[in-house]
Amino acid sequence: MPTNIESIRPQSWQGIDDIVIVGGGLAGLFCALKLAPRPVTVLAAAPIGHGASSAWAQGGIAAAMSPGDTVEKHLADTLAAGAGIVDEKIARLMISEGPDRIRDLLSYGVPFDRDLEGQLLLSREAAHSERRIVRVKGDQAGKAIMEALIAAVRNTPSIRVMEGYVVEELVVEGRFVSGVIARPDAGKSKTRVAFPARAVVMCSGGIGHLYQVTTNPAEARGAGLGMAAKAGAMIADPEFVQFHPTAIDIGRDPAPLATEALRGDGAILVNAAGHRFMTDLHPDAELAPRDVVARGVFAEVKAGRGAFLDCTKAVGAHFRERFPTVYASCMEAGIDPVTQPIPVVPAVHYHMGGVLVDADGKTTVDGLWAAGEVTSTGVHGANRLASNSLLEAVVFAARIAENIKGMLPESTLYEWPKNAGENDELVTLEDSPQLAELRRRMSAEAGVIRSGEGLKTLIRDIARLERENTRIRFSNMVAAAKLIATAAYRREESRGGHFRSDCPDTVESWRHRTYMTLKDAERTAAEIAG
Ligand SMILES: Cc1cc2nc3c(=O)[nH]c(=O)nc-3n(C[C@H](O)[C@H](O)[C@H](O)COP(=O)(O)OP(=O)(O)OC[C@H]3O[C@@H](n4cnc5c(N)ncnc54)[C@H](O)[C@@H]3O)c2cc1C
């Protein structure tokens, strides 16, 4: 992209000074704050603080800040988790900038836990070789971070927050993204509103709701990934999806989590016959890596034997005071975890792939930047190291702000554009039978265990569903689903979060990232359709 963007700005930019951010999670709000005092409009599908995975994060943020920790150690853990395809240069950059971004969060008022001497309390998580997770009151990190940022955003006059605006489309002029079109009233309005912009930053989060079982909020449905792909952006590593092995299977959507700490405390996984199946699969049994446990649970569920987390001996009578959130979820569903095993199922938790961005968060389409879970920066490779995702969101959101400030000269000319868009009849995607089927099929064939044949039938089904439902919001989801399914079909090996039962080994010649456009995915889909 040229450095003097003014010389090539599209017609629609004349008189427009707005930077539009799609999404009010951690990435979106942090970017807006870092852009201040530039005029920014944040469009969020739900009121900020709701409808965002950021507010649900329990663990915290990874940052190499303890005296014994180093960038090299954090990097080594990140590379190991990523199964051979982490972009080392970008990961090093993210990790090096982590401590400064934590200090930024402190300056915005995030009350990270501290010890008696006022030093940040750092805890340790699985696959981290050091204590490096900053958290708030144990498991309240996401909520506390979001509360602090929301207060800061509300006190920043240059930031306008439009809540309940569901962005449906990017406006593309030639090679440029020059604005977005959104539907107000949580997407229920009959009219749409256009937001011309000098720059658009996509921060729309993950893809969990493309699947039947997920831990993500309903707004995480791959819309931003789909919209960016439709605008021509290059997508990277879409096949890599991380599953949490033990979501509580009580028919709730999204599914509540039975935290990994329960297994850490000795809870065991059994099937309906009471057999402890993880001991057959891995020497570490329930404490095996997340993807191994997820496959073990999935195989039992698929075989009709069911999977249950039995905490009766390991936690027993202490359940209520030690794990109050899990306890409440179980009791609501009529399961007493003190005396009964908890039914569990793997759930989509995090998307490693996404819109390809460079170190400054720029996508391959001019005028479009992206940050947070919707992106693929390359730092996660084939599997995310726990607590690196919030870190990625803040580091790259800050870099985007710097980049945009450097590229767009400040201007005093300013007006908020608010044009009534086309009329469209009321849409309630949630009721669509095509959406329900898409989610079921994605879970069955692009889930924890995949196969070439299963993915082929999925790709054909996605094409049929696309013909049956041509609504724009569904087509955004379809675009994201197509990218995930075709990339999973093409990658004939198993690596990180991607497991193919017909190619269970990791293959050296596949030790590279996937780069694909929507057109590439559509070509593969057309070949399969014959
Ligand atoms: C239960 C849970 C626990 C987790 N725990 C941790 C943890 O401890 N540590 C860690 O590092 N990571 C954790 N993660 C992952 C992490 O929370 C996410 O990766 C991260 O918060 C993503 O931030 P984001 O800003 O990209 O997206 P989000 O926080 O999901 O925000 C996305 C925003 O975009 C909006 N949006 C979506 N589509 C549209 C649209 N079409 N138009 C307008 N707005 C739209 C949403 O409403 C929302 O405001 C966890 C995730 C979950 C689900």
Coordinates of C-alpha atoms and ligand atoms in Angstrom, one line a residue:
M1 CA 0.0 0.0 0.0
P2 CA 1.4 3.5 -0.8
T3 CA 2.4 5.7 2.1
N4 CA 0.7 8.7 0.7
I5 CA -2.8 7.4 0.7
E6 CA -4.3 10.9 0.1
S7 CA -3.0 10.8 -3.5
I8 CA -5.2 7.8 -4.4
R9 CA -8.1 8.2 -2.1
P10 CA -11.5 7.2 -3.7
Q11 CA -14.1 9.8 -4.5
S12 CA -16.3 8.8 -1.7
W13 CA -13.6 9.9 0.8
Q14 CA -13.9 13.6 0.0
G15 CA -14.9 15.3 3.2
I16 CA -14.9 12.1 5.2
D17 CA -12.6 11.9 8.2
D18 CA -14.0 8.9 9.9
I19 CA -12.2 5.7 10.8
V20 CA -14.7 2.9 11.1
I21 CA -14.0 0.0 13.5
V22 CA -16.2 -3.1 13.1
G23 CA -16.6 -4.7 16.5
G24 CA -16.5 -3.6 20.1
G25 CA -14.4 -6.4 21.7
L26 CA -10.9 -6.0 23.1
A27 CA -9.3 -5.5 19.6
G28 CA -11.9 -2.9 18.5
L29 CA -12.0 -0.8 21.7
F30 CA -8.2 -0.9 22.2
C31 CA -7.7 0.3 18.6
A32 CA -10.3 3.1 19.0
L33 CA -8.5 4.3 22.2
K34 CA -5.1 4.2 20.5
L35 CA -6.4 6.2 17.6
A36 CA -7.7 9.0 19.8
P37 CA -8.1 12.0 19.2
R38 CA -8.8 10.9 15.6
P39 CA -12.5 10.6 14.9
V40 CA -13.5 6.9 15.2
T41 CA -16.9 5.2 14.8
V42 CA -17.2 1.8 16.5
L43 CA -20.0 -0.4 15.1
A44 CA -20.9 -3.2 17.4
A45 CA -23.6 -5.8 16.8
A46 CA -24.5 -5.9 20.5
P47 CA -24.0 -3.3 23.3
I48 CA -20.3 -3.2 24.0
G49 CA -19.4 -5.5 26.9
H50 CA -21.9 -8.0 25.4
G51 CA -21.7 -10.2 22.4
A52 CA -17.9 -10.3 22.6
S53 CA -15.6 -13.2 23.5
S54 CA -13.3 -10.7 25.2
A55 CA -15.7 -10.2 28.1
W56 CA -15.8 -14.0 28.7
A57 CA -12.0 -14.6 28.9
Q58 CA -11.3 -16.3 32.2
G59 CA -7.6 -17.0 32.1
G60 CA -5.9 -13.7 31.3
I61 CA -3.2 -12.3 29.1
A62 CA 0.2 -13.9 28.5
A63 CA 3.2 -11.5 28.8
A64 CA 6.8 -12.2 29.6
M65 CA 7.0 -10.0 32.6
S66 CA 8.3 -12.1 35.5
P67 CA 12.0 -11.8 36.5
G68 CA 12.8 -15.3 35.3
D69 CA 10.9 -15.0 32.0
T70 CA 12.2 -13.9 28.6
V71 CA 10.9 -13.2 25.1
E72 CA 12.8 -16.3 24.0
K73 CA 11.1 -18.5 26.5
H74 CA 7.6 -17.2 25.7
L75 CA 8.5 -17.6 22.0
A76 CA 9.6 -21.2 22.4
D77 CA 6.3 -22.1 24.1
T78 CA 4.4 -20.3 21.3
L79 CA 6.3 -22.1 18.6
A80 CA 5.8 -25.5 20.2
A81 CA 2.1 -25.0 20.5
G82 CA 1.8 -23.8 16.9
A83 CA 3.0 -27.2 15.5
G84 CA 5.6 -26.0 13.0
I85 CA 3.9 -23.2 11.2
V86 CA 4.1 -20.1 13.5
D87 CA 5.6 -17.0 11.8
E88 CA 8.5 -16.7 14.2
K89 CA 9.3 -13.0 13.3
I90 CA 5.7 -11.9 14.0
A91 CA 5.4 -14.0 17.1
R92 CA 8.7 -12.5 18.5
L93 CA 7.4 -9.0 17.7
M94 CA 4.1 -9.7 19.5
I95 CA 5.8 -11.1 22.6
S96 CA 8.3 -8.3 22.8
E97 CA 5.6 -5.6 22.8
G98 CA 3.4 -7.5 25.3
P99 CA 4.7 -5.9 28.5
D100 CA 4.1 -2.4 27.1
R101 CA 0.5 -3.2 26.1
I102 CA -0.1 -4.6 29.6
R103 CA 1.2 -1.2 31.0
D104 CA -1.3 0.5 28.6
L105 CA -4.1 -1.6 30.0
L106 CA -3.1 -0.6 33.5
S107 CA -3.2 3.0 32.4
Y108 CA -6.7 2.5 31.2
G109 CA -7.6 1.3 34.7
V110 CA -7.6 -2.5 34.4
P111 CA -7.2 -3.8 38.0
F112 CA -4.8 -6.7 37.3
D113 CA -4.0 -8.8 40.4
R114 CA -1.0 -7.6 42.4
D115 CA 1.0 -9.0 45.3
L116 CA 1.5 -7.3 48.7
E117 CA 4.4 -5.3 47.2
G118 CA 2.3 -4.1 44.4
Q119 CA 4.0 -6.3 41.7
L120 CA 1.7 -7.9 39.1
L121 CA 0.7 -11.4 40.1
L122 CA 1.5 -13.8 37.3
S123 CA 0.1 -17.3 37.1
R124 CA 1.0 -20.3 35.1
E125 CA -1.1 -22.1 32.5
A126 CA -0.7 -25.4 30.6
A127 CA 2.0 -25.3 28.0
H128 CA 3.6 -22.2 29.4
S129 CA 7.1 -22.8 30.8
E130 CA 6.9 -19.8 33.2
R131 CA 4.4 -17.9 35.2
R132 CA 3.3 -15.2 32.8
I133 CA -0.5 -14.8 32.8
V134 CA -1.8 -11.5 34.1
R135 CA -5.3 -11.9 35.5
V136 CA -8.0 -10.3 37.5
K137 CA -9.5 -11.9 40.6
G138 CA -8.7 -15.4 39.5
D139 CA -11.0 -15.9 36.5
Q140 CA -12.4 -12.4 35.9
A141 CA -9.8 -11.0 33.4
G142 CA -12.0 -10.6 30.4
K143 CA -14.9 -8.9 32.3
A144 CA -12.5 -6.5 34.1
I145 CA -10.5 -5.6 31.1
M146 CA -13.7 -4.8 29.1
E147 CA -15.2 -2.8 31.9
A148 CA -12.1 -0.6 32.2
L149 CA -11.9 -0.1 28.4
I150 CA -15.6 0.6 28.0
A151 CA -15.3 3.4 30.7
A152 CA -12.3 4.8 28.9
V153 CA -14.1 4.7 25.5
R154 CA -17.2 6.4 27.0
N155 CA -14.9 9.2 28.3
T156 CA -13.2 9.7 24.9
P157 CA -15.2 12.3 22.9
S158 CA -13.5 11.3 19.6
I159 CA -15.0 7.8 19.8
R160 CA -18.6 7.3 18.7
V161 CA -20.0 4.0 19.6
M162 CA -23.0 2.7 17.6
E163 CA -24.4 -0.3 19.4
G164 CA -26.7 -2.8 17.8
Y165 CA -25.3 -2.1 14.3
V166 CA -24.7 -5.3 12.5
V167 CA -22.3 -4.7 9.6
E168 CA -23.3 -6.7 6.6
E169 CA -21.1 -5.5 3.8
L170 CA -17.8 -3.7 3.0
V171 CA -18.1 -1.0 0.4
V172 CA -15.4 -1.7 -2.2
E173 CA -14.4 0.9 -4.8
G174 CA -11.8 -0.6 -7.2
R175 CA -9.1 -1.9 -4.9
F176 CA -10.3 0.1 -1.9
V177 CA -12.5 -0.6 1.0
S178 CA -14.2 2.8 1.5
G179 CA -16.8 2.1 4.1
V180 CA -19.3 -0.3 5.5
I181 CA -23.1 -0.9 5.3
A182 CA -24.8 -1.9 8.6
R183 CA -28.2 -2.8 9.8
P184 CA -29.3 -1.2 13.1
D185 CA -31.5 -2.6 15.9
A186 CA -29.3 -5.7 16.3
G187 CA -29.8 -6.4 12.7
K188 CA -33.6 -6.3 12.8
S189 CA -34.1 -2.9 11.2
K190 CA -35.7 -2.7 7.8
T191 CA -33.3 -0.1 6.6
R192 CA -29.5 -0.2 6.3
V193 CA -27.1 2.6 7.0
A194 CA -23.9 3.4 5.0
F195 CA -20.8 4.5 6.9
P196 CA -18.2 5.9 4.4
A197 CA -14.7 5.8 6.0
R198 CA -11.1 6.8 5.4
A199 CA -10.1 3.5 6.9
V200 CA -12.0 0.4 8.0
V201 CA -10.6 -1.8 10.8
M202 CA -12.3 -5.3 11.0
C203 CA -12.4 -6.5 14.7
S204 CA -15.4 -8.8 14.5
G205 CA -14.1 -11.8 16.5
G206 CA -14.3 -15.5 15.8
I207 CA -16.4 -18.1 14.0
G208 CA -17.8 -20.3 16.8
H209 CA -21.4 -20.0 15.7
L210 CA -20.7 -21.6 12.4
Y211 CA -20.7 -24.7 14.5
Q212 CA -23.4 -26.4 16.5
V213 CA -21.5 -26.5 19.8
T214 CA -19.3 -23.5 20.8
T215 CA -18.2 -21.5 23.8
N216 CA -18.4 -18.2 21.8
P217 CA -21.1 -15.6 21.9
A218 CA -23.8 -15.7 19.1
E219 CA -22.2 -12.7 17.4
A220 CA -19.0 -14.7 16.7
R221 CA -20.3 -16.2 13.4
G222 CA -17.5 -15.5 10.9
A223 CA -19.3 -12.5 9.4
G224 CA -16.1 -10.3 9.3
L225 CA -14.1 -13.1 7.9
G226 CA -16.7 -13.7 5.2
M227 CA -17.1 -10.0 4.4
A228 CA -13.3 -9.5 4.1
A229 CA -13.0 -12.6 1.9
K230 CA -15.9 -11.3 -0.3
A231 CA -14.0 -8.0 -0.7
G232 CA -11.0 -10.0 -2.1
A233 CA -8.8 -10.2 1.0
M234 CA -6.4 -13.0 1.3
I235 CA -7.3 -15.5 4.1
A236 CA -4.7 -17.6 5.9
D237 CA -4.9 -20.9 7.8
P238 CA -8.7 -21.1 8.0
E239 CA -8.7 -24.8 8.6
F240 CA -7.1 -24.4 12.1
V241 CA -9.9 -24.3 14.7
Q242 CA -9.3 -25.0 18.4
F243 CA -11.8 -27.1 20.3
H244 CA -12.3 -27.0 24.0
P245 CA -12.6 -30.6 25.1
T246 CA -15.0 -30.2 28.0
A247 CA -18.0 -28.0 27.3
I248 CA -21.0 -29.0 29.4
D249 CA -23.5 -30.8 27.2
I250 CA -26.8 -29.5 28.6
G251 CA -28.2 -28.1 25.3
R252 CA -27.2 -24.5 26.1
D253 CA -26.1 -22.3 23.2
P254 CA -23.4 -21.2 23.7
A255 CA -22.2 -24.1 25.8
P256 CA -20.8 -23.3 29.3
L257 CA -17.3 -24.6 30.0
A258 CA -16.2 -27.1 32.6
T259 CA -12.8 -25.5 33.2
E260 CA -9.6 -27.4 32.6
A261 CA -8.8 -26.7 36.3
L262 CA -11.2 -29.6 37.2
R263 CA -9.1 -32.1 35.3
G264 CA -6.0 -30.4 36.9
D265 CA -7.6 -31.2 40.3
G266 CA -8.0 -34.9 39.3
A267 CA -11.5 -35.1 37.7
I268 CA -11.6 -38.0 35.2
L269 CA -13.3 -38.6 31.9
V270 CA -15.5 -41.7 31.6
N271 CA -18.1 -43.0 29.1
A272 CA -21.6 -44.1 30.0
A273 CA -20.3 -47.5 30.9
G274 CA -17.9 -45.9 33.4
H275 CA -14.8 -46.7 31.4
R276 CA -12.0 -44.1 31.8
F277 CA -11.2 -43.8 28.1
M278 CA -8.4 -41.3 28.1
T279 CA -6.0 -43.8 29.7
D280 CA -6.2 -45.8 26.5
L281 CA -5.2 -42.8 24.4
H282 CA -2.4 -40.9 26.1
P283 CA 0.1 -41.5 29.0
D284 CA -1.1 -38.2 30.5
A285 CA -4.8 -39.3 30.2
E286 CA -7.1 -36.4 31.1
L287 CA -4.1 -34.0 31.2
A288 CA -3.0 -34.8 27.6
P289 CA -2.9 -31.8 25.2
R290 CA -6.2 -30.1 24.5
D291 CA -6.6 -31.5 21.0
V292 CA -5.9 -35.1 22.1
V293 CA -8.5 -34.9 24.9
A294 CA -11.0 -33.2 22.5
R295 CA -10.6 -36.1 20.0
G296 CA -11.0 -38.7 22.8
V297 CA -14.2 -37.0 24.0
F298 CA -15.5 -36.6 20.5
A299 CA -14.9 -40.3 19.6
E300 CA -16.9 -41.5 22.6
V301 CA -19.8 -39.1 21.9
K302 CA -19.8 -40.0 18.2
A303 CA -19.8 -43.8 19.0
G304 CA -22.9 -43.2 21.2
R305 CA -21.1 -44.1 24.4
G306 CA -21.3 -40.5 25.8
A307 CA -18.5 -38.7 27.7
F308 CA -18.7 -37.4 31.3
L309 CA -16.4 -35.5 33.5
D310 CA -16.5 -37.3 36.8
C311 CA -15.6 -34.9 39.6
T312 CA -17.3 -36.8 42.4
K313 CA -14.1 -38.1 44.0
A314 CA -11.6 -35.4 43.0
V315 CA -13.7 -32.4 44.0
G316 CA -16.9 -33.7 45.6
A317 CA -18.4 -31.7 48.4
H318 CA -16.0 -28.7 47.7
F319 CA -17.5 -28.2 44.3
R320 CA -19.8 -25.3 45.1
E321 CA -17.2 -23.1 46.7
R322 CA -14.3 -24.0 44.4
F323 CA -16.0 -23.9 41.0
P324 CA -19.1 -21.7 41.5
T325 CA -19.8 -21.0 37.8
V326 CA -19.6 -24.6 36.7
Y327 CA -21.6 -25.6 39.7
A328 CA -24.4 -23.1 38.9
S329 CA -24.5 -24.3 35.2
C330 CA -24.8 -27.9 36.2
M331 CA -27.5 -27.3 38.9
E332 CA -29.5 -25.2 36.4
A333 CA -29.6 -28.3 34.2
G334 CA -30.6 -30.6 37.1
I335 CA -27.1 -32.2 37.4
D336 CA -25.5 -32.2 40.9
P337 CA -21.7 -32.4 40.1
V338 CA -21.0 -33.3 43.7
T339 CA -22.6 -36.7 43.2
Q340 CA -23.2 -37.0 39.4
P341 CA -20.7 -37.0 36.4
I342 CA -21.1 -34.0 34.1
P343 CA -22.0 -34.7 30.5
V344 CA -19.4 -33.1 28.2
V345 CA -18.7 -32.5 24.5
P346 CA -16.0 -30.7 22.6
A347 CA -16.9 -27.1 21.6
V348 CA -15.4 -24.6 19.1
H349 CA -13.4 -22.2 21.2
Y350 CA -11.0 -20.3 19.0
H351 CA -10.1 -19.7 15.4
M352 CA -6.4 -19.6 14.6
G353 CA -7.0 -18.7 10.9
G354 CA -8.5 -15.6 9.6
V355 CA -7.9 -12.5 7.4
L356 CA -4.2 -12.4 6.5
V357 CA -2.6 -9.3 8.0
D358 CA 1.0 -8.0 8.1
A359 CA 2.9 -6.6 11.1
D360 CA 0.8 -3.4 10.9
G361 CA -2.5 -5.2 10.8
K362 CA -2.9 -4.3 7.1
T363 CA -4.9 -6.8 5.0
T364 CA -4.2 -7.4 1.3
V365 CA -7.1 -5.0 0.4
D366 CA -6.3 -1.3 0.5
G367 CA -8.3 0.7 3.1
L368 CA -8.9 -2.4 5.2
W369 CA -7.0 -3.3 8.4
A370 CA -8.0 -6.1 10.9
A371 CA -7.2 -7.1 14.4
G372 CA -8.1 -9.8 17.0
E373 CA -9.5 -13.2 16.4
V374 CA -10.8 -12.4 12.9
T375 CA -7.2 -12.2 11.7
S376 CA -4.4 -14.5 11.0
T377 CA -1.2 -12.8 11.9
G378 CA 0.7 -16.1 12.0
V379 CA 1.5 -16.1 15.7
H380 CA -0.7 -19.1 16.5
G381 CA 0.3 -21.4 13.7
A382 CA -1.8 -24.6 13.8
N383 CA -2.7 -24.2 17.5
R384 CA -3.0 -21.3 19.9
L385 CA -1.0 -21.2 23.1
A386 CA -3.5 -20.3 25.9
S387 CA -3.8 -16.6 26.7
N388 CA -1.9 -15.5 23.6
S389 CA -5.1 -14.4 21.9
L390 CA -5.9 -11.4 24.1
L391 CA -2.2 -10.4 23.7
E392 CA -2.4 -10.6 20.0
A393 CA -5.6 -8.4 20.0
V394 CA -3.9 -5.6 21.9
V395 CA -0.5 -5.7 20.2
F396 CA -1.8 -5.6 16.7
A397 CA -4.7 -3.1 17.5
A398 CA -2.0 -0.7 18.8
R399 CA 0.1 -1.2 15.7
I400 CA -2.8 -0.6 13.4
A401 CA -3.5 2.7 15.2
E402 CA 0.1 3.8 14.7
N403 CA 0.0 2.7 11.0
I404 CA -3.2 4.6 10.3
K405 CA -2.0 7.7 12.0
G406 CA 1.1 7.6 10.0
M407 CA -0.7 7.2 6.7
L408 CA -3.7 9.5 7.1
P409 CA -2.8 13.1 7.6
E410 CA -4.9 14.8 10.2
S411 CA -7.8 16.8 8.9
T412 CA -10.2 19.1 10.6
L413 CA -12.8 18.6 7.9
Y414 CA -15.4 16.4 9.5
E415 CA -18.9 15.3 9.2
W416 CA -20.7 12.1 10.2
P417 CA -22.2 10.5 7.2
K418 CA -25.5 8.7 7.9
N419 CA -27.3 7.7 4.7
A420 CA -30.4 5.6 4.6
G421 CA -29.5 2.5 2.7
E422 CA -31.7 0.1 0.7
N423 CA -34.9 -1.2 2.1
D424 CA -34.9 -4.8 3.0
E425 CA -37.4 -7.0 4.8
L426 CA -36.9 -8.0 8.4
V427 CA -34.4 -10.8 8.7
T428 CA -34.0 -13.0 11.7
L429 CA -31.1 -15.3 10.9
E430 CA -31.4 -17.1 14.1
D431 CA -34.6 -18.8 12.9
S432 CA -33.3 -19.9 9.5
P433 CA -33.3 -23.6 9.0
Q434 CA -30.3 -23.2 6.7
L435 CA -28.2 -21.7 9.6
A436 CA -29.2 -24.6 11.9
E437 CA -28.2 -27.1 9.2
L438 CA -24.9 -25.3 8.4
R439 CA -24.0 -25.4 12.1
R440 CA -24.8 -29.1 12.4
R441 CA -22.9 -30.0 9.2
M442 CA -19.9 -28.0 10.2
S443 CA -19.7 -29.7 13.6
A444 CA -20.1 -33.2 12.0
E445 CA -17.6 -32.8 9.2
A446 CA -15.3 -29.9 9.9
G447 CA -15.1 -30.5 13.6
V448 CA -12.6 -32.3 15.9
I449 CA -12.2 -35.3 13.5
R450 CA -12.4 -34.7 9.8
S451 CA -12.1 -36.8 6.7
G452 CA -11.7 -36.1 3.0
E453 CA -15.0 -37.8 2.2
G454 CA -16.9 -36.0 5.0
L455 CA -15.5 -32.7 3.9
K456 CA -16.5 -33.3 0.3
T457 CA -20.2 -33.8 1.4
L458 CA -20.0 -30.8 3.6
I459 CA -18.7 -28.6 0.8
R460 CA -21.6 -29.8 -1.4
D461 CA -24.1 -29.1 1.4
I462 CA -22.7 -25.6 1.9
A463 CA -23.3 -24.9 -1.8
R464 CA -26.8 -26.2 -1.6
L465 CA -27.6 -24.1 1.6
E466 CA -26.1 -21.0 -0.2
R467 CA -28.6 -21.6 -3.0
E468 CA -31.5 -22.0 -0.6
N469 CA -30.7 -18.9 1.4
T470 CA -29.3 -15.8 -0.4
R471 CA -29.6 -13.4 2.5
I472 CA -26.5 -11.3 2.8
R473 CA -25.8 -12.1 6.4
F474 CA -26.1 -15.8 5.7
S475 CA -23.8 -15.4 2.7
N476 CA -21.1 -13.9 4.9
M477 CA -21.3 -17.0 7.1
V478 CA -21.3 -19.3 4.1
A479 CA -18.1 -17.6 2.8
A480 CA -16.4 -18.2 6.1
A481 CA -17.6 -21.8 6.2
K482 CA -16.5 -22.5 2.6
L483 CA -13.0 -21.2 3.5
I484 CA -12.7 -23.5 6.5
A485 CA -14.1 -26.6 4.8
T486 CA -12.1 -26.3 1.6
A487 CA -8.8 -25.5 3.4
A488 CA -9.5 -28.6 5.7
Y489 CA -10.2 -30.7 2.6
R490 CA -7.0 -29.6 0.8
R491 CA -4.7 -30.1 3.8
E492 CA -4.1 -33.9 3.6
E493 CA -2.3 -34.3 6.9
S494 CA -3.0 -33.7 10.6
R495 CA -1.4 -30.8 12.5
G496 CA -2.4 -28.9 15.6
G497 CA -6.1 -28.2 15.6
H498 CA -6.7 -29.9 12.2
F499 CA -7.1 -33.7 12.4
R500 CA -7.9 -35.9 9.4
S501 CA -8.8 -39.5 10.2
D502 CA -7.8 -40.4 6.6
C503 CA -4.4 -38.7 7.0
P504 CA -3.6 -38.9 10.7
D505 CA 0.1 -38.2 10.4
T506 CA 1.9 -34.8 10.2
V507 CA 3.5 -34.5 6.8
E508 CA 6.7 -32.5 6.4
S509 CA 5.8 -31.2 3.0
W510 CA 2.7 -29.6 4.6
R511 CA 4.8 -27.6 7.1
H512 CA 3.6 -24.3 5.7
R513 CA 0.7 -21.9 6.2
T514 CA -2.4 -21.9 3.9
Y515 CA -3.1 -18.9 1.9
M516 CA -6.4 -18.7 0.0
T517 CA -8.9 -16.3 -1.4
L518 CA -12.6 -16.9 -1.6
K519 CA -12.2 -17.5 -5.3
D520 CA -9.7 -20.3 -4.6
A521 CA -12.2 -21.9 -2.1
E522 CA -14.9 -21.6 -4.7
R523 CA -12.8 -23.2 -7.4
T524 CA -12.2 -26.2 -5.1
A525 CA -15.9 -26.4 -4.3
A526 CA -16.7 -26.4 -8.0
E527 CA -14.2 -29.2 -8.7
I528 CA -15.9 -31.3 -5.9
A529 CA -19.3 -30.5 -7.2
G530 CA -18.1 -31.9 -10.6
Ligands
LIG1 C1 -15.2 -18.6 27.1 C2 -13.9 -18.0 26.5 C3 -12.7 -17.9 27.3 C4 -11.6 -17.4 26.8 N1 -10.5 -17.2 27.6 C5 -9.3 -16.6 27.1 C6 -8.2 -16.2 27.9 O1 -8.3 -16.4 29.1 N2 -7.1 -15.7 27.4 C7 -7.1 -15.4 26.0 O2 -6.0 -14.8 25.6 N3 -8.1 -15.7 25.2 C8 -9.2 -16.2 25.7 N4 -10.3 -16.5 24.9 C9 -10.2 -16.0 23.5 C10 -10.4 -14.5 23.4 O3 -11.4 -14.1 24.4 C11 -10.7 -14.0 22.1 O4 -9.9 -14.5 21.1 C12 -10.6 -12.5 22.0 O5 -11.4 -11.9 23.1 C13 -11.1 -11.9 20.7 O6 -11.2 -10.5 20.8 P1 -11.8 -9.7 19.6 O7 -11.9 -8.3 20.0 O8 -11.1 -10.1 18.3 O9 -13.3 -10.3 19.4 P2 -14.5 -10.2 20.4 O10 -14.2 -9.9 21.8 O11 -15.4 -11.5 20.2 O12 -15.4 -9.0 19.8 C14 -16.0 -9.0 18.5 C15 -16.9 -7.8 18.4 O13 -17.4 -7.8 17.1 C16 -18.8 -7.6 17.1 N5 -19.3 -8.2 15.8 C17 -19.3 -9.4 15.3 N6 -19.8 -9.4 14.1 C18 -20.2 -8.1 13.8 C19 -20.9 -7.5 12.7 N7 -21.2 -8.2 11.6 N8 -21.2 -6.2 12.8 C20 -20.8 -5.5 13.9 N9 -20.2 -6.0 15.0 C21 -19.9 -7.3 14.9 C22 -19.2 -8.4 18.4 O14 -20.5 -8.1 18.8 C23 -18.1 -7.9 19.3 O15 -18.4 -6.6 19.7 C24 -11.5 -17.0 25.4 C25 -12.6 -17.2 24.6 C26 -13.8 -17.7 25.1 C27 -15.0 -17.8 24.2

